[in-house]
Every structure is written in C-alpha cells, then in structure tokens.
Amino acid sequence: MSDQSVLPLDPELPIQLPLIAITGHPIFPGIFTPITIGNPDDIILIDTLLTGDSIVGIVMLKNETNAPSMRDLYRVGSAARILKKINLPDGGISIIISSLKRFRIKKTVSETNPIIAVVRYLEDIDDDTSEVQALTRTLLSEMRQISENNPLFSEEMRLNMINIDQPGRIADFIANVLNIGKDEQQKILEMNNVQKRMEHVLIFIKKEQDLLRIQKRIQNEINDKMEKSQRNYFLKEELKAIKTELGMSGDSKINDARRFREKFESFNLQGEIKEAVNQELEKFELLDTQSPEYIIVRNYMDLIVSLPWQDAKPEFFDLSHAQAILEADHYGLDDVKTRIVEYLAVRKLRKDTQGSIICFVGPPGVGKTSLGKSIARALGKQFFRFSVGGMRDEAEIKGHRRTYIGAMPGKIIQGLKIVKTKDPVFMIDEIDKMGASYQGDPASALLEVLDPEQNNTFRDHYLDLPFDISRIFFIVTANTLDTIPQPLIDRMEIIEIPGYIDTEKLEIAKRYLVPKSLEKNGLAKNQVKYAKESLLYIANAYSREAGVRSFEKNLDKIHRKLAKYIVEAKEKNDESAPDKFTITKKNIEEHLGKPVFPEGFIKKADRPGMSVGLAWTSMGGETLLIEALAVPGKGGLTLTGKMGDVMKESATIAMTFAQKLGTERYGIDPEWFEKNHIHLHIPEGATPKDGPSAGITMATALVSLVRGKTIMENLVMTGELSLTGQVLPIGGLKEKTVAAARNKAKYIIIPKQNIRDLDEIPDNIKQSIEFFPVERFEEVLALALPD
C-alpha cells in the first residue's frame, strides 16, 4: 500500500473542508490546543462553522501573507473539531481545537475567502510490525530521559505520552512537543509510513539530548564558577576578620592607598600633577577590588610612586678622573675623548645639570656603546640603554593610552622607573635603523624627547602628566646619518668615531680583547700568550673591518678550541698534554682555517684601465677598485657593479671628460671611441654603491685605459669631478683615510677644499700616508699618470 492510500472516511468527517491557514508550526492529529485567529474572514468562518459540524482543515502557510490563497498553502494538513471559542480584547478570537486526522488536498473548490478544498483523509500504514514496536519502546524511553531533565515537561504531558496506544500518534505527539523547525515538522506530518516517521522523530530526540547535555555542562560550569567566587569572597572576609582580631593590617587595598598617599606627600607635587594624582587616588579608594578597572588604576598609581619626581642632587665629578676612565676603557679615539672631556668641562663650569644630547656616529664594533657606559661611570650616574633599531611604533617611545588592554608606558618612562633618578645617562642605540608604519613614526616622537626646549614637560601617553626629562644625559648611536631626519640631527651634537687600523687593533687586543676572551672561555691569563705578529696576522688576514667585533669572535674561536683540548686531556688523564699555549702566526690557521684575506689581498691598480678609489659606507671607509675595458664594436659605455643613480651620472661625466682629454691632450684618434665599446665595472657587484666621490677615480681609470698606461703604485684617490674638470669636495675623509691605511696605501689624492678635514685624522695614520690636495683633474693625471 502506498503512502498516498485513501482509507474509508469517518462518517463525521466531510470530504469538502473549509481551510484555515496558520503560521508557526503545523498541527498534528490527536492534539488539543488553542489557536489564535486574527483574520476577520477566518473569524466569520469560525462563527459559521460553530453553527454546523464545527469541522475545519488546519493547514500551514508556506510564507506569511495577509491574503493567503490555495497556492500559499502546504498540501497536507489536519482536520480538527472546534470545541470552544473565546473572544479576545483586541477583536480577535481564540479557539480550542481537537485535531482528528491527516488529510491531503485533492481539489480546490474556492481559492479565497474562505478557502475550500476537497480532501482525502490519510491513515497510518505499517504500524503493527516488530520494528515499530521496538521503536515505540525506544521513543518512550528516550523521551522519559528528556522529560526528567526538562522542567517544561509537565506530569500531565508525561502521562498523556505514556497512555497513547497508537505508535503513529506517539510519534506525532513527540514531534509536536520537541523544539523542531516548522519545515521539519511539516515533513513528519506528511509521512504516512509509521516506521519512517518514528525513525525521523528519533533523530530529533537524539539531537535534543545532545543539546540538553551541552546545556547541563554549561550550567554546571557556571555554577562551579559562582560557587568558587562566593567561596573566595567568604574566605577573604574571614581572613580579614582574623587579621583584624590579631591586630594585623587587614585590607591590602587600604594598605596600598595609605602607601600611595604617603609617597605622594613626600614628593611635594604641585599644580596639575597634584590634582590629577589626588583624583586617581580617590577613584582607587572607591573602586571594588573585583572591578576590572581596579588593577588598571592600581598599576597606574604604582608607576607614579615609582618615578623620580624629586630633583636630582648636584653633580660632583672630577674631570681628571673622568679622563682617566675614558683612557682606561678605550684605546685610541683621542679626538673623541677630547671632545667628551670638553663637553664634561663645560657642564661642570656652568654647574648645570641640564641634559645633553650626544650622537656617536661610526661603523659597527668601534666602541660606541661602551663609550656611553664609560661616560656614565665617569659622571657617577645610572646607565640605561635601549635600542630603537627596527622600531615602527610611536607608542614604544611615548607609551600607550591607558584605555587599551595591556597598555604600558614608553621606553623613557620605563627607564626612569628602573634607574629611580632624574638625571641618568640614557643610551638610545641604532637610531638610524628606525622605521615608520601605520602605527606612527618613532623618529618624530623622539623630536620632543631630544629637544631641551620641550622635554622639560614631556608627556607620556600612559602617564599623561608633564614630567621633566631635561636632566637626562642622552647618548645616541648610529652607523650613518643618511637615514636620520634632519630635524633630529639638529638637536644632537654629532661626534664621529672612525674605524681602527691594524696597529690600533693590536693594542686593543692586547689590553682588552684577549683578557676578556680568556676569562669568558674559562682560561687563566697566563695560559695563553700571543706574539705581536700573531695578533697583527689575525687583524689583517681574518678581521679586516672597521671595528673589532670580528677580531673578538676570532679570539673566542681560538680560546674555545684550547678549552676543548684542555678538558679532553684532563678527562683522559693525559699528563703530557700542555696547559699553557703560545699562539704564533704558524698555528693560527689550525684554529681559524684558511685566511679570509690572504697575504697580498690588497686592492691594486696593476694594469691599464684600473684605479683605486675610496668610499664611505655605514660600515666605515672602504677601498673601491675601478676596472675599465675596451672591446671592438659600436661606441658607447656600459656600467656594471650595482651603481646608484648619482654614481652613474659621475661615470657619464668621467667618460665625457676622458674622451675630451684623450683627443685634445693625448692625440687619440676620435674614431677610436666610435669603434670601441667601453665597459666600466666596480667589483663586488652585489654590494650597492652610490655617491659622487668616485668621479676622479673613474675618470682616471678611463684615461689609463685610453693611454694604455698603469697608474702610480700605492696610490688611491677620492673626489667629485665636474664636467669642466674641477675636483669638488667630499665627505667622510677620516673614514676613507683609515680604509686607505688598511689597504697599505702610501699616497692619497684629495680635493683641496678637504684640507680642513686633515686635522681630524689621527697623527699615526698621517705619518704613514702622503696627501696630495688638488683643484683640477689635470693635477690628478699629473700625479697618477705622469707623462
């Protein structure tokens, strides 16, 4: 028998039914329930039916509409008898119905007002199988579980469910009381097959059980938290009472408030600061300790009492003692030390503790950070260092506003909280490596910090009170000034620190690096000895950079290998193994491997078309080898070696000037330039190079190529070349000269306008190098390529 079978009609149920469209949920057979009717046409229909057999068809709307028609209704509904009508205050009515039987709409008699249809009444099928009996027991058992855990199920509902004797009606009853969507309920209503209907309902029972389990777990967790919170509250109250009974201080909040108030009174705060602090203290005393804002206000008060609000004590330092500390901590750097001592002398003469801003600029590893520590030690002040390299957030300097979760003060206020004095030495490292992002520009935030005219009322976003940081001695370090904004440079005293030559590295290693490395690697001072030639060999063959950081790493490498040898000998009880070592030039390669810079690794111009120039980088001065080569072909110039735009322009000027000199002064046939293509290259092509100071170097290489003549041996040069042959001044002569000394150069050609910079070059370097100041390129050629 199919699902659509039509069974003999109940004599009380008419074939033609007036229909009432409802929203919400469908009505299942065997249900007593009220229905509210608000549509005037439906109210008239109800009044009419109550005078007759009171049978009506209840069908659910597919979509809500004010004037439903047959096409808006589902095809299956329930026939119901109207038992009672109740008038409502709003003009509508409520009817009590008893639903009787499913029906399917067969034919439409009236589309609207009222909707009347010819129907077929449907009976349950397959309702007496063993599977159905098993499903009946299962449904009742599962629903008993749900009803016991759900207070919405009344005792009457439980009894009704148990007393239903038809399996199909049990499924209908359960589908009606469960929280199921109306579309799913309509699907169940349309199922004639009892087994399928029961299986479908069982799925929703399982879902309801799962929801009840989750609900119960959440409820238990909430109850546990509430019980724990209440228990903690009572225990705290008991503890407070016990402490009071014993005469102990009871409330930590009261103690904190008392401590804060005593501190504020000792600071003798005035004006805006005093008013703001008192307001925060009053707020703190009124807040409940369980309030989320309590810990925010407490942390804020802790910061305020931790800051050094009182004026610093007058400075007392001895200038000769300060100079002795600088000499003891650093070798060489005479000009730098002199400028620092002069700076301290002015500070002492004025008896002024107004903060100062010094900027140390130099290659990595030359001692910028250690100089800052020495200054702090010489002044007898606290030292605080932080790096701004890679910093992109302005809040790192000026703090976050307290409204944000996890807010904290900026580095300046954090440092003052740590050092607990108003006039420390602050070192800000790597200022040239700051970035900018959507979070702000830290370099702009530093403008206020490093301006003596503004920083006496510095406002950190977190503290939000004016704080005087003008007494701080700021020391800033950078590798280059190129990336530092000009307004920031204007606020600082720039002190340039040059790189070291090999003789200086020798003394630094003997006095500082070797003892430090021995101690770090667990070796005694007298266990390892170095010959002078050994240290010089390490400096020249393995550590040919401006600073001494790489030198120290190589020493550490040697000492680690010796430490390993000593430990292994002791573990093997090898009494013949030595415990003292002498490092000579011969056994260095055993520890450090083959030299990074082999002997003879000096940039030389040893054939026509080559010249050696000097360049300045953030890593210090560097020698620059220029190579030029002519090949037959169409005239022109090719440039390689990762040159910047300025250097490319200098190369073009050099080519033009070399061509002019070649034809006019040296008698080169003009066709030579048309029949030869010139390639100009700077080795180490992966390294970016830029700047105009290689102008005369490139022009000399080109003239050397044209003439087929090698330039003078041990000669290097630097200078910008103009289109008319003038040699223009350059920067960084001090670093470039140090680089020339490391490259064993004996002669340097410099622009005449740079003679003023010779005073900054250390005497020991000037003694080994001869300088040739020039004004025009012809003078360069006279020295480099004499006729």
PDB file of C-alpha atoms in Angstrom, residues 424-552:
ATOM      1  CA  PRO A 424      70.687  59.296  34.471  1.00  0.00           C
ATOM      2  CA  VAL A 425      72.619  58.600  31.269  1.00  0.00           C
ATOM      3  CA  PHE A 426      70.272  57.196  28.618  1.00  0.00           C
ATOM      4  CA  MET A 427      71.745  55.478  25.567  1.00  0.00           C
ATOM      5  CA  ILE A 428      69.470  55.138  22.518  1.00  0.00           C
ATOM      6  CA  ASP A 429      71.120  52.643  20.157  1.00  0.00           C
ATOM      7  CA  GLU A 430      70.699  52.228  16.383  1.00  0.00           C
ATOM      8  CA  ILE A 431      68.734  55.446  15.865  1.00  0.00           C
ATOM      9  CA  ASP A 432      69.456  55.270  12.126  1.00  0.00           C
ATOM     10  CA  LYS A 433      67.522  51.996  11.791  1.00  0.00           C
ATOM     11  CA  MET A 434      64.080  53.165  12.908  1.00  0.00           C
ATOM     12  CA  GLY A 435      61.153  52.618  10.580  1.00  0.00           C
ATOM     13  CA  ALA A 436      57.694  54.099  10.133  1.00  0.00           C
ATOM     14  CA  SER A 437      54.317  52.364   9.755  1.00  0.00           C
ATOM     15  CA  TYR A 438      50.583  52.939  10.205  1.00  0.00           C
ATOM     16  CA  GLN A 439      51.298  52.849  13.961  1.00  0.00           C
ATOM     17  CA  GLY A 440      53.261  56.094  13.744  1.00  0.00           C
ATOM     18  CA  ASP A 441      56.797  57.394  13.253  1.00  0.00           C
ATOM     19  CA  PRO A 442      59.135  56.804  16.245  1.00  0.00           C
ATOM     20  CA  ALA A 443      61.683  59.305  14.825  1.00  0.00           C
ATOM     21  CA  SER A 444      59.081  62.064  15.085  1.00  0.00           C
ATOM     22  CA  ALA A 445      58.279  61.007  18.658  1.00  0.00           C
ATOM     23  CA  LEU A 446      61.977  61.373  19.524  1.00  0.00           C
ATOM     24  CA  LEU A 447      61.935  65.029  18.413  1.00  0.00           C
ATOM     25  CA  GLU A 448      60.217  66.034  21.650  1.00  0.00           C
ATOM     26  CA  VAL A 449      62.337  63.683  23.755  1.00  0.00           C
ATOM     27  CA  LEU A 450      65.645  65.078  22.445  1.00  0.00           C
ATOM     28  CA  ASP A 451      64.701  68.768  22.414  1.00  0.00           C
ATOM     29  CA  PRO A 452      65.919  70.611  25.565  1.00  0.00           C
ATOM     30  CA  GLU A 453      63.339  73.330  24.914  1.00  0.00           C
ATOM     31  CA  GLN A 454      60.412  70.888  25.030  1.00  0.00           C
ATOM     32  CA  ASN A 455      61.360  67.877  27.125  1.00  0.00           C
ATOM     33  CA  ASN A 456      61.008  69.637  30.487  1.00  0.00           C
ATOM     34  CA  THR A 457      57.258  68.952  30.173  1.00  0.00           C
ATOM     35  CA  PHE A 458      57.375  65.611  28.362  1.00  0.00           C
ATOM     36  CA  ARG A 459      54.011  63.816  28.302  1.00  0.00           C
ATOM     37  CA  ASP A 460      53.983  60.056  28.037  1.00  0.00           C
ATOM     38  CA  HIS A 461      50.628  58.798  26.719  1.00  0.00           C
ATOM     39  CA  TYR A 462      50.278  56.299  29.570  1.00  0.00           C
ATOM     40  CA  LEU A 463      51.370  58.629  32.382  1.00  0.00           C
ATOM     41  CA  ASP A 464      49.523  61.602  30.809  1.00  0.00           C
ATOM     42  CA  LEU A 465      51.245  64.014  33.207  1.00  0.00           C
ATOM     43  CA  PRO A 466      54.036  66.506  32.453  1.00  0.00           C
ATOM     44  CA  PHE A 467      57.379  65.015  33.507  1.00  0.00           C
ATOM     45  CA  ASP A 468      60.733  66.795  33.354  1.00  0.00           C
ATOM     46  CA  ILE A 469      63.237  64.693  31.397  1.00  0.00           C
ATOM     47  CA  SER A 470      65.512  67.635  30.569  1.00  0.00           C
ATOM     48  CA  ARG A 471      68.059  66.445  33.175  1.00  0.00           C
ATOM     49  CA  ILE A 472      68.717  63.182  31.333  1.00  0.00           C
ATOM     50  CA  PHE A 473      72.078  62.921  29.554  1.00  0.00           C
ATOM     51  CA  PHE A 474      71.074  61.376  26.225  1.00  0.00           C
ATOM     52  CA  ILE A 475      73.662  59.485  24.148  1.00  0.00           C
ATOM     53  CA  VAL A 476      72.552  58.330  20.719  1.00  0.00           C
ATOM     54  CA  THR A 477      74.406  55.919  18.417  1.00  0.00           C
ATOM     55  CA  ALA A 478      74.178  55.410  14.657  1.00  0.00           C
ATOM     56  CA  ASN A 479      76.154  53.864  11.833  1.00  0.00           C
ATOM     57  CA  THR A 480      75.180  56.602   9.378  1.00  0.00           C
ATOM     58  CA  LEU A 481      73.395  59.942   9.376  1.00  0.00           C
ATOM     59  CA  ASP A 482      71.798  59.395   5.974  1.00  0.00           C
ATOM     60  CA  THR A 483      68.593  57.828   7.284  1.00  0.00           C
ATOM     61  CA  ILE A 484      68.151  60.139  10.296  1.00  0.00           C
ATOM     62  CA  PRO A 485      65.680  63.024   9.731  1.00  0.00           C
ATOM     63  CA  GLN A 486      67.403  66.414   9.617  1.00  0.00           C
ATOM     64  CA  PRO A 487      65.304  67.939  12.450  1.00  0.00           C
ATOM     65  CA  LEU A 488      66.565  65.123  14.693  1.00  0.00           C
ATOM     66  CA  ILE A 489      70.192  65.669  13.654  1.00  0.00           C
ATOM     67  CA  ASP A 490      69.865  69.389  14.503  1.00  0.00           C
ATOM     68  CA  ARG A 491      69.057  68.508  18.124  1.00  0.00           C
ATOM     69  CA  MET A 492      72.244  66.469  18.665  1.00  0.00           C
ATOM     70  CA  GLU A 493      75.977  67.062  18.987  1.00  0.00           C
ATOM     71  CA  ILE A 494      77.496  64.791  16.332  1.00  0.00           C
ATOM     72  CA  ILE A 495      80.756  63.008  17.245  1.00  0.00           C
ATOM     73  CA  GLU A 496      82.166  60.782  14.514  1.00  0.00           C
ATOM     74  CA  ILE A 497      84.110  57.686  15.550  1.00  0.00           C
ATOM     75  CA  PRO A 498      86.469  56.345  12.844  1.00  0.00           C
ATOM     76  CA  GLY A 499      87.414  52.717  12.260  1.00  0.00           C
ATOM     77  CA  TYR A 500      90.679  51.189  13.513  1.00  0.00           C
ATOM     78  CA  ILE A 501      93.822  50.351  11.572  1.00  0.00           C
ATOM     79  CA  ASP A 502      95.781  47.172  12.277  1.00  0.00           C
ATOM     80  CA  THR A 503      98.210  48.765  14.761  1.00  0.00           C
ATOM     81  CA  GLU A 504      95.303  50.098  16.815  1.00  0.00           C
ATOM     82  CA  LYS A 505      93.591  46.709  16.719  1.00  0.00           C
ATOM     83  CA  LEU A 506      96.839  45.204  18.020  1.00  0.00           C
ATOM     84  CA  GLU A 507      96.815  47.433  21.111  1.00  0.00           C
ATOM     85  CA  ILE A 508      93.071  46.945  21.692  1.00  0.00           C
ATOM     86  CA  ALA A 509      93.510  43.176  21.515  1.00  0.00           C
ATOM     87  CA  LYS A 510      96.452  43.203  23.970  1.00  0.00           C
ATOM     88  CA  ARG A 511      94.760  45.471  26.510  1.00  0.00           C
ATOM     89  CA  TYR A 512      91.099  44.472  26.306  1.00  0.00           C
ATOM     90  CA  LEU A 513      90.053  41.733  23.900  1.00  0.00           C
ATOM     91  CA  VAL A 514      92.460  38.949  24.837  1.00  0.00           C
ATOM     92  CA  PRO A 515      91.958  39.209  28.656  1.00  0.00           C
ATOM     93  CA  LYS A 516      88.185  39.464  28.179  1.00  0.00           C
ATOM     94  CA  SER A 517      88.032  36.470  25.836  1.00  0.00           C
ATOM     95  CA  LEU A 518      90.259  34.328  28.099  1.00  0.00           C
ATOM     96  CA  GLU A 519      88.004  34.980  31.085  1.00  0.00           C
ATOM     97  CA  LYS A 520      84.852  34.313  29.038  1.00  0.00           C
ATOM     98  CA  ASN A 521      86.166  30.940  27.897  1.00  0.00           C
ATOM     99  CA  GLY A 522      87.402  29.781  31.307  1.00  0.00           C
ATOM    100  CA  LEU A 523      91.145  30.237  30.680  1.00  0.00           C
ATOM    101  CA  ALA A 524      93.655  31.863  33.012  1.00  0.00           C
ATOM    102  CA  LYS A 525      95.550  34.994  31.934  1.00  0.00           C
ATOM    103  CA  ASN A 526      98.904  33.234  31.844  1.00  0.00           C
ATOM    104  CA  GLN A 527      97.644  30.155  29.999  1.00  0.00           C
ATOM    105  CA  VAL A 528      97.696  31.702  26.512  1.00  0.00           C
ATOM    106  CA  LYS A 529     100.295  34.039  25.061  1.00  0.00           C
ATOM    107  CA  TYR A 530     100.201  35.825  21.719  1.00  0.00           C
ATOM    108  CA  ALA A 531     103.137  37.062  19.705  1.00  0.00           C
ATOM    109  CA  LYS A 532     102.731  40.550  18.248  1.00  0.00           C
ATOM    110  CA  GLU A 533     102.909  39.119  14.727  1.00  0.00           C
ATOM    111  CA  SER A 534     100.062  36.700  15.549  1.00  0.00           C
ATOM    112  CA  LEU A 535      97.625  39.437  16.542  1.00  0.00           C
ATOM    113  CA  LEU A 536      98.582  41.525  13.512  1.00  0.00           C
ATOM    114  CA  TYR A 537      98.079  38.485  11.280  1.00  0.00           C
ATOM    115  CA  ILE A 538      94.558  37.922  12.717  1.00  0.00           C
ATOM    116  CA  ALA A 539      93.739  41.591  12.151  1.00  0.00           C
ATOM    117  CA  ASN A 540      94.959  41.600   8.541  1.00  0.00           C
ATOM    118  CA  ALA A 541      94.038  38.103   7.373  1.00  0.00           C
ATOM    119  CA  TYR A 542      90.778  37.432   9.250  1.00  0.00           C
ATOM    120  CA  SER A 543      89.328  40.683  10.623  1.00  0.00           C
ATOM    121  CA  ARG A 544      89.845  43.437   8.108  1.00  0.00           C
ATOM    122  CA  GLU A 545      86.789  45.505   9.087  1.00  0.00           C
ATOM    123  CA  ALA A 546      86.458  48.953  10.694  1.00  0.00           C
ATOM    124  CA  GLY A 547      85.605  47.677  14.199  1.00  0.00           C
ATOM    125  CA  VAL A 548      86.971  44.909  16.403  1.00  0.00           C
ATOM    126  CA  ARG A 549      83.881  42.734  16.806  1.00  0.00           C
ATOM    127  CA  SER A 550      85.056  40.196  14.236  1.00  0.00           C
ATOM    128  CA  PHE A 551      88.535  40.274  15.828  1.00  0.00           C
ATOM    129  CA  GLU A 552      86.998  39.338  19.192  1.00  0.00           C
TER     130      GLU A 552
END
